[in-house]
Coordinates of C-alpha atoms and ligand atoms in Angstrom, one line a residue:
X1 CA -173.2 81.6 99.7
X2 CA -170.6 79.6 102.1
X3 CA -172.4 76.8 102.2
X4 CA -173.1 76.8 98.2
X5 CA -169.1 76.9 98.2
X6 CA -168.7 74.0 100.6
X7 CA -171.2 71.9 98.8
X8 CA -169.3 72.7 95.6
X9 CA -166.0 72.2 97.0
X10 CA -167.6 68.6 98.0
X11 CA -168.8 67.7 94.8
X12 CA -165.5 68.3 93.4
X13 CA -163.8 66.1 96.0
X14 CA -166.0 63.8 95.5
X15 CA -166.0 63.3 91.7
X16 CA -162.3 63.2 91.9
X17 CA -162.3 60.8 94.5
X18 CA -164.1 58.5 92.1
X19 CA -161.8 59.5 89.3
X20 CA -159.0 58.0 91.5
X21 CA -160.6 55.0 92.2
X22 CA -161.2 54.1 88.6
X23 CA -157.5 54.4 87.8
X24 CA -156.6 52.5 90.7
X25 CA -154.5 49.3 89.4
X26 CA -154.3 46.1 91.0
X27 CA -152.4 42.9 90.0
X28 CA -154.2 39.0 90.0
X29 CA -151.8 36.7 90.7
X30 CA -152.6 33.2 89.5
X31 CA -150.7 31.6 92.4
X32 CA -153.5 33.6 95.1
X33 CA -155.9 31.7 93.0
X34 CA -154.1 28.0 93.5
X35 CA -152.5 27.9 90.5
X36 CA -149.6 24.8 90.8
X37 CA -146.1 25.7 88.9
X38 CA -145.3 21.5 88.6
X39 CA -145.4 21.2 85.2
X40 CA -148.5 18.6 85.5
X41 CA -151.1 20.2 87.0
X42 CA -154.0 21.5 85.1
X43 CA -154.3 25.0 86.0
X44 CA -157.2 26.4 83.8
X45 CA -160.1 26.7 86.6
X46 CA -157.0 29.3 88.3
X47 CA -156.3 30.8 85.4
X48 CA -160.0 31.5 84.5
X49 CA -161.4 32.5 88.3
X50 CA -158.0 35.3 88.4
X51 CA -159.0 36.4 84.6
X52 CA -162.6 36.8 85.5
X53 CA -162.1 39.2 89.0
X54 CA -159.4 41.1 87.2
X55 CA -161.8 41.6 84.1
X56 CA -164.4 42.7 86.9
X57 CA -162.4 44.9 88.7
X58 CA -163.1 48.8 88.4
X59 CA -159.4 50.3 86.7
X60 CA -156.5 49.1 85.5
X61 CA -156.1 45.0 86.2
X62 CA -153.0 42.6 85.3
X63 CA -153.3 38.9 85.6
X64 CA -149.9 37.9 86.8
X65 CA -148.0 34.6 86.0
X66 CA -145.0 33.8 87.9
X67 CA -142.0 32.4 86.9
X68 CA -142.5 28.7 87.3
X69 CA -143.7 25.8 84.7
X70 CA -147.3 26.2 84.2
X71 CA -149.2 23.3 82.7
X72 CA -152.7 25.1 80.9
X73 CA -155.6 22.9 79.1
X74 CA -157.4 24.9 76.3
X75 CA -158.8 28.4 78.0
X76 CA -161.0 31.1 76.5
X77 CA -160.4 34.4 78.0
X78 CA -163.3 36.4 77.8
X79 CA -164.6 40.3 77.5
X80 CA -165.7 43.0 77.7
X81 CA -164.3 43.8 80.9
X82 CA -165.6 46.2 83.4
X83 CA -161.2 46.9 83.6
X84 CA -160.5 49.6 81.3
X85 CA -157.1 48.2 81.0
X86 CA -156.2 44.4 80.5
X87 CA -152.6 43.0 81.3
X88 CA -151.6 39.8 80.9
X89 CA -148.1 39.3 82.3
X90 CA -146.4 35.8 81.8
X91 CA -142.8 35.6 83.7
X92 CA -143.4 32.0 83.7
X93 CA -143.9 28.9 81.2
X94 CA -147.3 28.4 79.9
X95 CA -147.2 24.5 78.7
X96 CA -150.1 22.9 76.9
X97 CA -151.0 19.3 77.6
X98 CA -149.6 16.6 74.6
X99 CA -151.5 15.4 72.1
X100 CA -154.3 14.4 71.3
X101 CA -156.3 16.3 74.5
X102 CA -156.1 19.6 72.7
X103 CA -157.2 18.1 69.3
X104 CA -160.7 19.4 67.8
X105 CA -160.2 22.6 69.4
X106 CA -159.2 25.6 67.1
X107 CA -157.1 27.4 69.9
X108 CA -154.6 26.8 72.9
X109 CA -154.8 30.1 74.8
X110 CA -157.7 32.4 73.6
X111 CA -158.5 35.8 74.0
X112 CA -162.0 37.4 73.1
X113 CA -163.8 40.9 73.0
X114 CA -161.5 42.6 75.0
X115 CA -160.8 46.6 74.8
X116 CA -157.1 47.6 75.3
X117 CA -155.3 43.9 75.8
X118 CA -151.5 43.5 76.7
X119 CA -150.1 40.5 76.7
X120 CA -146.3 40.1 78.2
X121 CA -144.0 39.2 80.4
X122 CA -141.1 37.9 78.3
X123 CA -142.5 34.1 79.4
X124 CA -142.6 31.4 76.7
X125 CA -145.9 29.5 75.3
X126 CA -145.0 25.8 75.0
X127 CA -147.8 24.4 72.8
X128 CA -146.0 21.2 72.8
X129 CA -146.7 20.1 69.6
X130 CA -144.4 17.9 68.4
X131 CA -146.7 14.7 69.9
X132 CA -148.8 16.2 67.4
X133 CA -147.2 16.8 64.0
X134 CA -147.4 13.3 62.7
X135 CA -151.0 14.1 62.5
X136 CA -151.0 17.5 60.8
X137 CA -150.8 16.8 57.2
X138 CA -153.9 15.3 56.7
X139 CA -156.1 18.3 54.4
X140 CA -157.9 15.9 52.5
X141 CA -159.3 13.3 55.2
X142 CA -162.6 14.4 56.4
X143 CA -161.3 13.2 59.4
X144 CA -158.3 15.4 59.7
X145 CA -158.7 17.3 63.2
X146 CA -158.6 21.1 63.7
X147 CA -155.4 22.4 65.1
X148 CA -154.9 24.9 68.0
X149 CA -153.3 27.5 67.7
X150 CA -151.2 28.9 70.6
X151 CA -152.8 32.5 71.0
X152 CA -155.9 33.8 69.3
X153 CA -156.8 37.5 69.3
X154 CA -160.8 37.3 68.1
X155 CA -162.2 40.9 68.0
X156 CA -159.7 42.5 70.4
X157 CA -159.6 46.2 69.9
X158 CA -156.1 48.3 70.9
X159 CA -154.3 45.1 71.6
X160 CA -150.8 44.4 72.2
X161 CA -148.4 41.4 72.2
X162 CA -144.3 42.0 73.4
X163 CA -141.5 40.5 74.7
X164 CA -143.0 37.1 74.6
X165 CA -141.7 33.4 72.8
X166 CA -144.1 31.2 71.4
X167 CA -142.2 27.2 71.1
X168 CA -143.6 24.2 69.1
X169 CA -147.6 25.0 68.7
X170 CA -149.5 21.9 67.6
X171 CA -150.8 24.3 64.8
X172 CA -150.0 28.1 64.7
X173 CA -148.2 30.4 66.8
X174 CA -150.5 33.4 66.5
X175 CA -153.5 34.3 64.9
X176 CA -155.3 37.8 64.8
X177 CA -159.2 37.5 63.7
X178 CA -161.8 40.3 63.5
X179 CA -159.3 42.7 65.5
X180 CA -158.4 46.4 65.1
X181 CA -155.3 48.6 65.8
X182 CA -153.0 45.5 67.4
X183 CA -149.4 45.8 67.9
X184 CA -147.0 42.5 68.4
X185 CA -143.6 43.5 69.0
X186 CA -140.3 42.0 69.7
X187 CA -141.9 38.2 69.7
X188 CA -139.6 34.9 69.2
X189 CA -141.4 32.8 67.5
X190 CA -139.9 28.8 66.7
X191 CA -140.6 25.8 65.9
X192 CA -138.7 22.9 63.8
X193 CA -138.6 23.9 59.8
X194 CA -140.5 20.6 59.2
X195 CA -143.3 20.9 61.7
X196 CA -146.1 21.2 59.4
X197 CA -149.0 24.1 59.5
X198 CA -146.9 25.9 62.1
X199 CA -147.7 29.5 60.9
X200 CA -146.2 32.1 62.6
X201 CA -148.1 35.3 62.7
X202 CA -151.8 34.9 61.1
X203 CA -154.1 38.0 60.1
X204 CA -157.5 38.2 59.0
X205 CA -160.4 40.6 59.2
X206 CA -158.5 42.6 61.0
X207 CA -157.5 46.3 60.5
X208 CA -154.3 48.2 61.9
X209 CA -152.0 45.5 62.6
X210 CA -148.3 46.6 63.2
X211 CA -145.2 43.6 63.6
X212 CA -142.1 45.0 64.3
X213 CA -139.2 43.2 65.6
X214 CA -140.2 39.8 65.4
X215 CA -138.0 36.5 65.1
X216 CA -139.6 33.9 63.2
X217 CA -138.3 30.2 62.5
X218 CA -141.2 27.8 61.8
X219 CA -142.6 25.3 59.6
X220 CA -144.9 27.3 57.6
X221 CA -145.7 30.6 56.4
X222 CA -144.0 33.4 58.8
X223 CA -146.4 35.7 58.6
X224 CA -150.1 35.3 56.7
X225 CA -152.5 37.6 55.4
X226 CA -155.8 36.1 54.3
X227 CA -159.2 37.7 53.8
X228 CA -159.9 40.9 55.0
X229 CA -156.7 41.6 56.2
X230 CA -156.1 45.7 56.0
X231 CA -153.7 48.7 57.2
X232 CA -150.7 46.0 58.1
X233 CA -147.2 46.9 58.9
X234 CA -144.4 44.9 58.9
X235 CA -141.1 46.4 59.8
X236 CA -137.6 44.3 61.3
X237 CA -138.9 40.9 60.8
X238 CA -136.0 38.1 60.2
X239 CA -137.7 35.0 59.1
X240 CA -136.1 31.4 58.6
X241 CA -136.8 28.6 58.6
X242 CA -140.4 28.7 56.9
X243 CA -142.5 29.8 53.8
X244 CA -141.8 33.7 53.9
X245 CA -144.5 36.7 54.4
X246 CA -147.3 35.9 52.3
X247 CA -150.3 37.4 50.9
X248 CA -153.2 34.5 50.8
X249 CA -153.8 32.2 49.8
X250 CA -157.2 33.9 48.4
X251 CA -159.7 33.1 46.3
X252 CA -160.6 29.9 47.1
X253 CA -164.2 30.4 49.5
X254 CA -167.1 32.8 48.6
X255 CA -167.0 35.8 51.4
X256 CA -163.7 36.6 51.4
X257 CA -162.8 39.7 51.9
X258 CA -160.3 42.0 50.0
X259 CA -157.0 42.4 51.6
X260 CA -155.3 46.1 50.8
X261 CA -152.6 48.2 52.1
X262 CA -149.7 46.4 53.3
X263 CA -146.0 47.4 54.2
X264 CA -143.1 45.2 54.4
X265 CA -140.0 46.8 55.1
X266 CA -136.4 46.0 56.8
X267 CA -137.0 42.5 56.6
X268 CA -134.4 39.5 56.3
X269 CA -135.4 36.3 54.6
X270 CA -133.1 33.4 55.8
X271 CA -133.6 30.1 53.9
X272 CA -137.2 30.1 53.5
X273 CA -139.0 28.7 51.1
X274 CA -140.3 31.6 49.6
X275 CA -139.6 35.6 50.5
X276 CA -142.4 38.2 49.2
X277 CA -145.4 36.2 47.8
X278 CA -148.7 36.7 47.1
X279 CA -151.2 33.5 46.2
X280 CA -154.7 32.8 44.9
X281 CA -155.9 29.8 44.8
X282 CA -156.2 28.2 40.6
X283 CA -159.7 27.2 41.3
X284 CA -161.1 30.1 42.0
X285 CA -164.6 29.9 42.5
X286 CA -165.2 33.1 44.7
X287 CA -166.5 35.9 43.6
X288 CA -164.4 38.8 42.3
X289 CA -161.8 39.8 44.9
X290 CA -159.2 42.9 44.8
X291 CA -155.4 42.2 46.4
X292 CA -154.1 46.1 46.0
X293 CA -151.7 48.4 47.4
X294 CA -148.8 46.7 49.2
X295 CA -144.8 48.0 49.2
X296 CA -142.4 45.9 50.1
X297 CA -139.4 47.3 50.4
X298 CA -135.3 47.1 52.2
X299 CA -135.5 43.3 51.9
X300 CA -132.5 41.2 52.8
X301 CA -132.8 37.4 51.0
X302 CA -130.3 34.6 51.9
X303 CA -130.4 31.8 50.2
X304 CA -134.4 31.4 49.6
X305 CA -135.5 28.9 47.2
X306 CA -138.1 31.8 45.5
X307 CA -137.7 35.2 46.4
X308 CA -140.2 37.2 44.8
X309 CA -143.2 35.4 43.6
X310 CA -146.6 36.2 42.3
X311 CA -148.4 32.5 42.1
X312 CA -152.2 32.7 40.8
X313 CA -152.0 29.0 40.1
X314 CA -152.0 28.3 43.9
X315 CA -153.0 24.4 44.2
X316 CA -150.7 23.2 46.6
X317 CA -152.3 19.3 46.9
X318 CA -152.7 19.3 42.9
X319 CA -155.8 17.9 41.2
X320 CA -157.7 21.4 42.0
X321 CA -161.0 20.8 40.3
X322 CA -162.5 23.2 38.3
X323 CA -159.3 25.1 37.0
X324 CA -160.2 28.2 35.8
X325 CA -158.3 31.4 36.2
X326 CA -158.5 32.8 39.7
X327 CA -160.6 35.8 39.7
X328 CA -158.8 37.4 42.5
X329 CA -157.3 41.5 41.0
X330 CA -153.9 42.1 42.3
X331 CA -152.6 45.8 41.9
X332 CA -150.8 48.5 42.9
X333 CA -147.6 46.5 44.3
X334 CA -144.1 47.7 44.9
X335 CA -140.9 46.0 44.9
X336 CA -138.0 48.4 46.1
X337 CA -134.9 47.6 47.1
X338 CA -134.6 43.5 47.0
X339 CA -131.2 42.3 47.6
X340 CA -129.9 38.5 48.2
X341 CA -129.6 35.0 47.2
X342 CA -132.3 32.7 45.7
X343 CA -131.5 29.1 45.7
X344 CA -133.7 28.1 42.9
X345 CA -133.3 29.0 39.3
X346 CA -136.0 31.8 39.3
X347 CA -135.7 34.9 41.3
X348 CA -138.7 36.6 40.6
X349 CA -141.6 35.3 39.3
X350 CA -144.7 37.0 38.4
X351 CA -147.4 34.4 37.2
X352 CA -150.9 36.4 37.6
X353 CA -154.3 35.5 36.6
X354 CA -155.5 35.2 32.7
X355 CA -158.6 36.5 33.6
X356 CA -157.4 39.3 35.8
X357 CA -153.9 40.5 34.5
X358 CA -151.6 42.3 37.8
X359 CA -152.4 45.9 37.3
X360 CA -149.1 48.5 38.0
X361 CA -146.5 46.3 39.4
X362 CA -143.4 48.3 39.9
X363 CA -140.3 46.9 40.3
X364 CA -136.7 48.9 41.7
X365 CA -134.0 47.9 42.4
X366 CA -134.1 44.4 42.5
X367 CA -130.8 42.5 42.9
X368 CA -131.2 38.9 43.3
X369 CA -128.4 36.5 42.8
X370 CA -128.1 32.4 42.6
X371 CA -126.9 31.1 45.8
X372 CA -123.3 30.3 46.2
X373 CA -123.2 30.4 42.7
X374 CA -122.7 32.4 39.9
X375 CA -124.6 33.3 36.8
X376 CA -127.9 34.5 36.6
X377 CA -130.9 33.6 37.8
X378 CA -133.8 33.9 35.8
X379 CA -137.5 35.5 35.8
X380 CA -140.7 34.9 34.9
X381 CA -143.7 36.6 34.0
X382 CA -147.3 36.5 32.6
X383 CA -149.6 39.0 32.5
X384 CA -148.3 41.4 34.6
X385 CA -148.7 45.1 33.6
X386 CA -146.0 47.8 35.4
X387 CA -143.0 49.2 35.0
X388 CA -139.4 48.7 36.6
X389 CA -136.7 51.2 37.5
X390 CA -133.3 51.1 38.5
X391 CA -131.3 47.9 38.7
X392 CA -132.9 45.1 37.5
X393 CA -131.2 41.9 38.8
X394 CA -132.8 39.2 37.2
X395 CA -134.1 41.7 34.7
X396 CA -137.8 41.2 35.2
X397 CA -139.6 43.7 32.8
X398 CA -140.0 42.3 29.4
X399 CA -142.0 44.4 26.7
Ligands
NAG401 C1 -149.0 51.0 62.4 O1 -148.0 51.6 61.7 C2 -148.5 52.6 60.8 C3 -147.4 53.2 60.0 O2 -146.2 53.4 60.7 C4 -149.2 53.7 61.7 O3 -149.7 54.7 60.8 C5 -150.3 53.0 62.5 O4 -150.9 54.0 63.4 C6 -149.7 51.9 63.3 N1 -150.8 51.2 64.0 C7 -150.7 50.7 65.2 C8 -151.9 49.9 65.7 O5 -149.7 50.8 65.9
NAG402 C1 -157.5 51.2 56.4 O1 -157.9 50.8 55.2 C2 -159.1 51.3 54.7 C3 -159.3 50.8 53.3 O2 -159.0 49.6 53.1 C4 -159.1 52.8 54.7 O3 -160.4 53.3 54.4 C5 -158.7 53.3 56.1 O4 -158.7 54.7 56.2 C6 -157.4 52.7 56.5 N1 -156.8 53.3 57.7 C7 -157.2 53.0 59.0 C8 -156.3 53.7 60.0 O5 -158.1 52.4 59.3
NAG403 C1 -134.1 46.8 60.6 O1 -134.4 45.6 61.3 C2 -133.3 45.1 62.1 C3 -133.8 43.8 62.8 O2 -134.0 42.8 61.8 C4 -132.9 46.2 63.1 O3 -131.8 45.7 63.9 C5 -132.6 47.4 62.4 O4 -132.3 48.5 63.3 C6 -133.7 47.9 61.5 N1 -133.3 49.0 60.7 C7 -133.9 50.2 60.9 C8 -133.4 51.3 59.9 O5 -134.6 50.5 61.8
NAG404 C1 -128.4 32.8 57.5 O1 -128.1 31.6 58.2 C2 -126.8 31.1 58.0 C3 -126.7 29.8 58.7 O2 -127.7 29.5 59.7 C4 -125.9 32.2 58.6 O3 -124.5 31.7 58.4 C5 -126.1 33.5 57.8 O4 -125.3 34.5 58.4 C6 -127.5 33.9 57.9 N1 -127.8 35.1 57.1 C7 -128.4 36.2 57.5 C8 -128.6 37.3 56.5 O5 -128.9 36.3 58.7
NAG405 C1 -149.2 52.4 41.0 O1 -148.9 52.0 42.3 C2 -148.3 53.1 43.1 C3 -147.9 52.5 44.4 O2 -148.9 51.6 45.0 C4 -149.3 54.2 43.2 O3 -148.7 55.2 44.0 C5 -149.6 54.7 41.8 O4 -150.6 55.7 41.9 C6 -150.2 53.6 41.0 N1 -150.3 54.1 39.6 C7 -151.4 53.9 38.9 C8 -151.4 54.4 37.5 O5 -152.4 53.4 39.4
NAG406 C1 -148.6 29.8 35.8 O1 -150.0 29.8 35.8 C2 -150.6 28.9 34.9 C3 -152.1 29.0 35.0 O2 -152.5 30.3 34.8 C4 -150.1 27.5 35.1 O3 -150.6 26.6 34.1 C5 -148.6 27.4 35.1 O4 -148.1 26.2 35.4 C6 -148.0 28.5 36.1 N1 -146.6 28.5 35.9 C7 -145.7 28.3 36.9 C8 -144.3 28.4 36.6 O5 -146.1 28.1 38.0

């Protein structure tokens, strides 16, 4: 019977024993690994050998960039890891090389198949891109090359990105593909308004995405929802320069995906091109496609050229062939409490498909006023079906 005991008592030792070593954390410093902080040196092969032992390592690992200037060539880092926790803490500067070596590839700093990712530090990403911007607008040459984005999330699961700033990518900031239940908080995100395809925050395929507390001044959209985005929150985001939060632009390859349940709240729009807009494409050649359920809602506009905008006429080169009307079903969107300036003469405009009227568009209190100016300014709207309450400043509702 004692011995029964003592083997039990052994056991149980034993097993938490092991328990303890699995939680046992341990930080990978790139600089044990010869990473250089000069600014010049290529530290990739660093990087990718402290990356790799952390991802090995049995518990809880954190790779661990100093402060320092950092000089990284395109890296992937990959999963699954054997860690059941993955940190990634940048103190330091992360700086990618200048154009053109990063051209061709469709990411700076990737991440890929990793369960539970943090990425912080309160370090800055410095994709450098301003070698590359002359080269950007180039959609319609076959030749036009891919453009990295700064950080790609493909298929992380319970992911997070804080206290980090992303400066000048050579084409996004961030991008979130294929990914579930990811949180990006408190990010700074810049680049010059006129940098071109310098999104801010990207999300498709992905499912539970929450931004809160994000700055955002770029050249292009500040944040992007595209196929198969779902379940994303957006709450405290101030954006300016750039395009505003947008929905799309969809319809425009077979496969997409339907993109549903969205929140924007407690947002500020600061001279952006647009605020709140949804887009599908004019030649729409995909297959049916739904766009439903979103609120936005405690919006703050300054001074944005159009506010609230509903564009299924989306052909942003002109000469779309094949101009039909887009196919893509947008419903069950709420506008509440919109307040500001528009700098154009329209302040909301509505312009949905022929072939798919917007189904239950609700409109309250919407106060949107000319810029500096007084007056009205004006609205438009085609086959949109809803209803509005409250103030309606333009008023917006008509029949
Ligand atoms: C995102 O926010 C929503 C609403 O607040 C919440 O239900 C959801 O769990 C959050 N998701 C993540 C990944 O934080
Ligand atoms: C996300 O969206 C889908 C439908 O689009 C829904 O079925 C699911 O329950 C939602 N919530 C979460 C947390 O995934
Ligand atoms: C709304 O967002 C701003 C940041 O833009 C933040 O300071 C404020 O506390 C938020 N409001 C609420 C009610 O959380
Ligand atoms: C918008 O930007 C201008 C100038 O940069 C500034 O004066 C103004 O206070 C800002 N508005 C908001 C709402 O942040
Ligand atoms: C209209 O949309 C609102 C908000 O998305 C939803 O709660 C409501 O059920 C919808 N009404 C109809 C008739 O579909
Ligand atoms: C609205 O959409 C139609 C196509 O459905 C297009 O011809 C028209 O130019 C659009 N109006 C505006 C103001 O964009």
């Amino acid at each position: 019977m004692e011995d029964m005991i003592r083997w039990m008592l052994l056991i149980l030792f034993s097993l938490i024993f092991i328990a303890e070593a699995r939680l046992e954390s341990k930080i990978f410093n790139v600089k044990s690994y010869g990473a250089v902080a000069n600014g010049n040196t290529d530290n990739s092969v660093a990087f990718l050998k402290a990356w790799n032992d952390a991802c090995n390592w049995n518990g809880k690992a954190q790779v661990f960039i100093p402060k320092g200037t950092y000089m990284l060539n395109s890296i992937v880092f990959k999963g699954p890891c054997k860690a059941f926790r993955m940190g990634f803490v940048i103190k330091g500067i992360l700086k990618a090389p200048p154009y053109p070596s990063l051209f061709n590839t469709d990411k700076w700093i990737g991440f890929l198949y990793v369960n539970k990712l943090t990425l912080s530090g309160g370090g800055t990403l410095d994709g450098q891109g301003a070698s590359s911007w002359p080269h950007n607008n180039c959609n319609k040459d076959p030749h036009c090359p891919t453009l990295p984005i700064t950080v790609r999330f493909d298929f992380i699961n319970n992911g997070k990105i804080h206290d980090l700033k992303s400066i000048n990518p050579k084409g996004g900031h961030f991008m979130i593909f294929g990914s579930e239940n990811v949180k990006l908080e408190r990010l700074k995100i810049s680049a010059p308004g006129d940098s071109p395809n310098t999104d801010g925050i990207k999300i498709g395929e992905s499912n539970n995405i929450n931004i809160t507390s994000a700055t955002i001044a770029t050249g292009d959209d500040c944040i992007a929802m595209i196929s198969g985005a779902k379940n994303i929150t957006i709450f405290g985001v101030h954006c300016g320069p750039g395009h505003g939060i947008s929905v799309g632009s969809l319809g425009k390859n077979d496969g997409e995906k339907d993109v549903q349940n969205i929140v924007v709240k407690n947002c500020t729009f600061n001279g952006t091109s647009n605020g709140l807009r949804i887009k599908t494409w004019a030649a729409s050649l995909s297959k049916p496609l739904r766009a439903s359920n979103f609120l936005f809602q405690d919006i703050f506009m300054d001074k944005v050229f159009s506010p609230i905008i509903i564009d299924q006429a989306y052909c942003p080169s002109h000469g779309c062939s094949n101009q039909v009307a887009s196919s893509v079903q947008i419903s069950d969107v709420t506008y509440k409490n919109i307040k500001g300036s528009g700098s154009s003469e329209i302040g909301v405009e509505l312009n949905c498909s022929k072939r798919k009227p917007c189904q239950n568009i609700t409109r309250v209190d919407i106060n949107l006023r000319p810029y500096g100016g007084k007056g009205q300014l004006k609205s438009l709207s085609s086959f949109v079906n809803g209803a509005c309450y409250g103030q309606q400043i333009p008023p917006s509702c008509v029949g």
